[in-house]
């Protein structure tokens, strides 16, 4: 047999060793990481392509094994699960290697133990032979997989693959000292040279100096990319990494950075334990690095794809003390790092805002975009003054700006809600021709920014709508939801509406798996479709089902209000819907919460308070105006008024109308106001409007015939204390058959003659920016009010707000015209 295997059984500690495949194919010659031993039989065996033998290793209980791995650069790796079973003492069939005809003996033995050192015990994946898993999702350098300390994957928003988020680093040569270009590869290394390095590791593993360890790692990162997986599965490379961990505190700072750079090029998985040791060391040294090195190390961790919140916290505390020393490139790079870390102290961000304003004129457009994105990702906004200065700078040169930088500036405008008219005008000119070339996520962010700013530019929206059908298949569930929401919120129907909505609804039905993780995207989509009067009943039934409600309830977002809005809309606009509905208890809970919020909102709005007070005075008292939520699911309150066929106001039962004392014997209904009149001789609620006959002190509704008959004969009588004895009071005192009860809702027989008014005191936030187009939710509310029989009376902000500064009589005249002319 052409293969010699040396295996010793030694008493003592048990040892577990993963099986390494030793069959290698290297064009032209075969290379091993050990010394080659010439044997004539080997040359003969090399002519055969079939393996000469199959060896299955088994670890008997009570024995330890000193194993001599025959590892090659091109070795085929044993699957992780098989190696794990072998290490755990599984069945003999689990561990196997195939011995190739061309293999050679490695004369250097490697003894493994799980208790070599405390550092090694902290790195079980180095021992088990599973160092640096070859899983594609961990080794792809183009995809960052940030892992938190608790093992959870950080929620990182993937950028558009067509754009480079680090493009600003090409603007100035100073960024080379502050960042690392992972595309600048280390000096290339041949397979043979790599083999010699690993042979040195096998010989000198216990005496390798720190600078040698760092140099070997960086040199090996220069191997061809196709050899990296074989390298990372090699036992000698695992030993080298173990040496790097044990030497981590002995490295000087340049050597530490060299090792991190090597890990970047070798695509070390971000959650690997070897990186945890290096993260701890970086945290220990952070205060001694200086600004340049602090930023460079943070960028190296970013390139590695590992989230290092503790390091960033220490680095930012250092920066907070030295923020005035930041140069322009340091400022931009710092804000980029903060954005990728997703958080920063509020006080520091205000200081950086001041520095941005100071350096704004010297910043390039790409750097402005990077700054906006960094603030946006860290959930901090730039000040309004800074945003206006940025708007001035960008609007003057928007055509020169890259799509990616422009989208980032839009994100910050979306976050701060600062309006800059010239910027928006330029946006409508520059963006539409670019839409076809911008990535899907970039187009989504442009559309969403327009929605958040309530900016309804038909040029932008039409360009987006025309591009969506061709790219719908590439949309995430988030993209679909945001496209639908933007158009629904802006209450805009594009020319290709049927095609636009059909392709997005199709995607909703195809992305049920994504909705298991992001249920809010389906709910957002259905609300947006409801704004556009589109009701896919199968999707609505799924969303309101108990299973989906349980899924929504388990998330971090409170979506009860959105569910309530959808359910209430279905009740009114889908009379033939027979699917799932919300439980009554849930609807009552949300209604109460919304009403409490609406009351607080009203108390802070002088335009609503003024309208309510004046309407009560005009109509004769608070019992004629009901401030409540006619449609609670639309989330805003209304002022409701009811008029009879003769345009006379009808009162409501409410607390404002007081508690009534009924007397069935004489048919009179005595209110507190009426008792006050009878006892004190004056009315507390006189009416300022002569043509409104129903007074604040009266609660008895008479027919028009009775009023005409008694008004001419009984108006001259009065009690001695000055109380006017009107015809209505005399009729109430003398006619016991007259009922004084006034129902909260008119009797069914009177519904045909009663006009119900829903008075809407509007504001700018209910309309598109600089227009009179209602936004989606408010358009939906008015549509539904009309559907259930209300007449909508609007006090538009462009008419009512200026009147608030005018005289009382002018406001009353305006309200009288609005209320009574609406029923003509």
mmCIF file of C-alpha atoms in Angstrom, residues 653-821:
data_model
loop_
_atom_site.group_PDB
_atom_site.id
_atom_site.type_symbol
_atom_site.label_atom_id
_atom_site.label_comp_id
_atom_site.label_asym_id
_atom_site.label_seq_id
_atom_site.Cartn_x
_atom_site.Cartn_y
_atom_site.Cartn_z
ATOM 1 C CA UNK A 653 -78.298 64.772 24.815
ATOM 2 C CA UNK A 654 -74.938 65.588 26.360
ATOM 3 C CA UNK A 655 -73.316 66.763 29.551
ATOM 4 C CA UNK A 656 -73.401 70.270 28.157
ATOM 5 C CA UNK A 657 -77.200 70.150 28.032
ATOM 6 C CA UNK A 658 -77.328 69.392 31.768
ATOM 7 C CA UNK A 659 -79.389 66.891 33.706
ATOM 8 C CA UNK A 660 -83.078 67.075 32.915
ATOM 9 C CA UNK A 661 -85.838 66.858 35.499
ATOM 10 C CA UNK A 662 -88.849 65.283 33.869
ATOM 11 C CA UNK A 663 -92.448 65.863 34.944
ATOM 12 C CA UNK A 664 -94.841 63.535 33.186
ATOM 13 C CA UNK A 665 -97.875 65.224 34.745
ATOM 14 C CA UNK A 666 -97.369 68.570 33.039
ATOM 15 C CA UNK A 667 -94.910 67.538 30.295
ATOM 16 C CA UNK A 668 -92.227 70.110 31.207
ATOM 17 C CA UNK A 669 -88.493 69.469 31.086
ATOM 18 C CA UNK A 670 -86.605 71.693 33.527
ATOM 19 C CA UNK A 671 -82.914 72.239 32.957
ATOM 20 C CA UNK A 672 -80.452 73.975 35.278
ATOM 21 C CA UNK A 673 -80.536 77.042 33.033
ATOM 22 C CA UNK A 674 -84.326 77.201 33.134
ATOM 23 C CA UNK A 675 -84.395 76.807 36.916
ATOM 24 C CA UNK A 676 -81.785 79.543 37.164
ATOM 25 C CA UNK A 677 -83.990 81.825 35.097
ATOM 26 C CA UNK A 678 -87.062 81.131 37.193
ATOM 27 C CA UNK A 679 -85.230 81.738 40.463
ATOM 28 C CA UNK A 680 -82.728 84.455 39.581
ATOM 29 C CA UNK A 681 -84.462 86.275 36.796
ATOM 30 C CA UNK A 682 -81.826 86.060 34.005
ATOM 31 C CA UNK A 683 -80.553 83.617 31.435
ATOM 32 C CA UNK A 684 -76.951 82.389 31.492
ATOM 33 C CA UNK A 685 -76.860 81.553 27.767
ATOM 34 C CA UNK A 686 -78.326 84.346 25.625
ATOM 35 C CA UNK A 687 -78.146 83.810 21.897
ATOM 36 C CA UNK A 688 -76.331 86.382 19.766
ATOM 37 C CA UNK A 689 -78.039 85.299 16.561
ATOM 38 C CA UNK A 690 -81.539 86.721 16.109
ATOM 39 C CA UNK A 691 -82.764 84.277 13.496
ATOM 40 C CA UNK A 692 -82.039 81.196 15.629
ATOM 41 C CA UNK A 693 -85.223 80.680 17.608
ATOM 42 C CA UNK A 694 -84.103 77.868 19.902
ATOM 43 C CA UNK A 695 -82.630 79.465 23.049
ATOM 44 C CA UNK A 696 -79.974 77.961 25.332
ATOM 45 C CA UNK A 697 -82.391 77.666 28.218
ATOM 46 C CA UNK A 698 -84.989 75.657 26.283
ATOM 47 C CA UNK A 699 -84.867 71.908 25.738
ATOM 48 C CA UNK A 700 -88.388 71.381 24.397
ATOM 49 C CA UNK A 701 -88.683 70.803 20.645
ATOM 50 C CA UNK A 702 -92.001 72.078 19.277
ATOM 51 C CA UNK A 703 -93.440 71.685 15.840
ATOM 52 C CA UNK A 704 -93.355 74.681 13.586
ATOM 53 C CA UNK A 705 -97.162 74.989 13.734
ATOM 54 C CA UNK A 706 -97.182 75.274 17.527
ATOM 55 C CA UNK A 707 -94.377 77.839 17.472
ATOM 56 C CA UNK A 708 -96.170 80.036 14.953
ATOM 57 C CA UNK A 709 -99.426 79.844 16.906
ATOM 58 C CA UNK A 710 -98.000 80.685 20.323
ATOM 59 C CA UNK A 711 -95.356 83.220 19.352
ATOM 60 C CA UNK A 712 -98.012 85.798 18.415
ATOM 61 C CA UNK A 713 -100.119 85.489 21.560
ATOM 62 C CA UNK A 714 -97.883 84.766 24.496
ATOM 63 C CA UNK A 715 -94.618 86.643 24.053
ATOM 64 C CA UNK A 716 -95.796 89.610 26.135
ATOM 65 C CA UNK A 717 -96.229 87.704 29.401
ATOM 66 C CA UNK A 718 -93.499 87.594 32.036
ATOM 67 C CA UNK A 719 -93.036 86.667 35.670
ATOM 68 C CA UNK A 720 -92.520 89.464 38.146
ATOM 69 C CA UNK A 721 -88.854 88.669 38.456
ATOM 70 C CA UNK A 722 -88.218 89.321 34.781
ATOM 71 C CA UNK A 723 -88.290 85.835 33.292
ATOM 72 C CA UNK A 724 -89.726 86.000 29.734
ATOM 73 C CA UNK A 725 -92.767 83.760 29.392
ATOM 74 C CA UNK A 726 -92.419 82.525 25.837
ATOM 75 C CA UNK A 727 -94.926 80.479 23.892
ATOM 76 C CA UNK A 728 -92.762 77.400 24.148
ATOM 77 C CA UNK A 729 -92.678 77.587 27.958
ATOM 78 C CA UNK A 730 -96.461 78.143 28.217
ATOM 79 C CA UNK A 731 -97.131 75.212 25.931
ATOM 80 C CA UNK A 732 -94.879 73.042 28.027
ATOM 81 C CA UNK A 733 -96.628 74.121 31.234
ATOM 82 C CA UNK A 734 -100.149 73.573 29.954
ATOM 83 C CA UNK A 735 -99.880 70.569 27.614
ATOM 84 C CA UNK A 736 -99.075 67.406 29.500
ATOM 85 C CA UNK A 737 -99.128 65.263 26.369
ATOM 86 C CA UNK A 738 -96.001 66.944 24.995
ATOM 87 C CA UNK A 739 -92.850 64.936 25.603
ATOM 88 C CA UNK A 740 -89.713 66.772 26.548
ATOM 89 C CA UNK A 741 -87.297 63.971 25.705
ATOM 90 C CA UNK A 742 -85.006 64.780 22.833
ATOM 91 C CA UNK A 743 -83.285 61.650 21.522
ATOM 92 C CA UNK A 744 -79.560 61.626 20.878
ATOM 93 C CA UNK A 745 -80.347 60.432 17.380
ATOM 94 C CA UNK A 746 -83.500 61.630 15.649
ATOM 95 C CA UNK A 747 -86.292 59.057 15.441
ATOM 96 C CA UNK A 748 -86.285 56.902 12.358
ATOM 97 C CA UNK A 749 -89.206 58.784 10.976
ATOM 98 C CA UNK A 750 -87.305 62.072 11.168
ATOM 99 C CA UNK A 751 -84.033 60.870 9.596
ATOM 100 C CA UNK A 752 -85.215 61.895 6.171
ATOM 101 C CA UNK A 753 -85.688 65.472 7.244
ATOM 102 C CA UNK A 754 -82.670 65.875 9.530
ATOM 103 C CA UNK A 755 -79.418 67.134 8.066
ATOM 104 C CA UNK A 756 -76.302 65.952 9.869
ATOM 105 C CA UNK A 757 -73.291 68.214 9.452
ATOM 106 C CA UNK A 758 -69.712 67.172 10.186
ATOM 107 C CA UNK A 759 -67.704 70.368 10.587
ATOM 108 C CA UNK A 760 -64.018 69.891 9.751
ATOM 109 C CA UNK A 761 -61.512 72.456 10.995
ATOM 110 C CA UNK A 762 -58.638 71.660 8.655
ATOM 111 C CA UNK A 763 -54.957 72.539 8.858
ATOM 112 C CA UNK A 764 -51.956 72.477 6.541
ATOM 113 C CA UNK A 765 -50.952 68.952 7.541
ATOM 114 C CA UNK A 766 -54.097 67.554 5.937
ATOM 115 C CA UNK A 767 -53.077 68.823 2.484
ATOM 116 C CA UNK A 768 -50.209 68.347 0.089
ATOM 117 C CA UNK A 769 -47.439 70.910 0.339
ATOM 118 C CA UNK A 770 -48.392 74.223 -1.304
ATOM 119 C CA UNK A 771 -51.637 72.804 -2.712
ATOM 120 C CA UNK A 772 -55.285 72.161 -1.884
ATOM 121 C CA UNK A 773 -55.147 68.392 -2.494
ATOM 122 C CA UNK A 774 -56.286 66.436 0.540
ATOM 123 C CA UNK A 775 -53.980 63.675 1.751
ATOM 124 C CA UNK A 776 -55.088 60.062 1.678
ATOM 125 C CA UNK A 777 -56.374 59.534 5.233
ATOM 126 C CA UNK A 778 -58.383 62.763 5.270
ATOM 127 C CA UNK A 779 -59.795 62.102 1.825
ATOM 128 C CA UNK A 780 -60.837 58.647 3.048
ATOM 129 C CA UNK A 781 -62.544 60.155 6.107
ATOM 130 C CA UNK A 782 -64.617 62.623 4.111
ATOM 131 C CA UNK A 783 -65.541 59.945 1.601
ATOM 132 C CA UNK A 784 -66.810 57.717 4.381
ATOM 133 C CA UNK A 785 -68.673 60.544 6.154
ATOM 134 C CA UNK A 786 -70.620 61.206 2.978
ATOM 135 C CA UNK A 787 -71.257 57.488 2.540
ATOM 136 C CA UNK A 788 -72.978 57.234 5.951
ATOM 137 C CA UNK A 789 -75.124 60.305 5.315
ATOM 138 C CA UNK A 790 -73.196 63.300 6.632
ATOM 139 C CA UNK A 791 -72.725 66.625 4.907
ATOM 140 C CA UNK A 792 -69.113 67.667 5.281
ATOM 141 C CA UNK A 793 -68.613 71.351 6.089
ATOM 142 C CA UNK A 794 -64.996 72.421 5.961
ATOM 143 C CA UNK A 795 -63.438 75.440 7.566
ATOM 144 C CA UNK A 796 -60.289 75.430 5.398
ATOM 145 C CA UNK A 797 -57.152 76.795 6.984
ATOM 146 C CA UNK A 798 -56.592 79.314 4.195
ATOM 147 C CA UNK A 799 -59.944 80.930 5.115
ATOM 148 C CA UNK A 800 -60.355 80.250 8.838
ATOM 149 C CA UNK A 801 -56.839 80.951 10.123
ATOM 150 C CA UNK A 802 -56.763 84.588 8.873
ATOM 151 C CA UNK A 803 -60.225 85.147 10.423
ATOM 152 C CA UNK A 804 -58.921 84.257 13.880
ATOM 153 C CA UNK A 805 -57.292 87.687 13.937
ATOM 154 C CA UNK A 806 -60.477 89.455 12.850
ATOM 155 C CA UNK A 807 -63.474 90.683 14.860
ATOM 156 C CA UNK A 808 -66.010 88.411 16.528
ATOM 157 C CA UNK A 809 -68.816 89.555 14.262
ATOM 158 C CA UNK A 810 -66.802 88.671 11.145
ATOM 159 C CA UNK A 811 -66.135 85.178 12.459
ATOM 160 C CA UNK A 812 -69.818 84.657 13.359
ATOM 161 C CA UNK A 813 -70.901 85.862 9.949
ATOM 162 C CA UNK A 814 -68.471 83.460 8.266
ATOM 163 C CA UNK A 815 -69.661 80.503 10.366
ATOM 164 C CA UNK A 816 -73.334 81.346 9.747
ATOM 165 C CA UNK A 817 -72.692 81.368 6.034
ATOM 166 C CA UNK A 818 -70.789 78.051 6.146
ATOM 167 C CA UNK A 819 -73.345 76.194 8.287
ATOM 168 C CA UNK A 820 -76.663 77.300 6.847
ATOM 169 C CA UNK A 821 -75.648 77.657 3.210
#
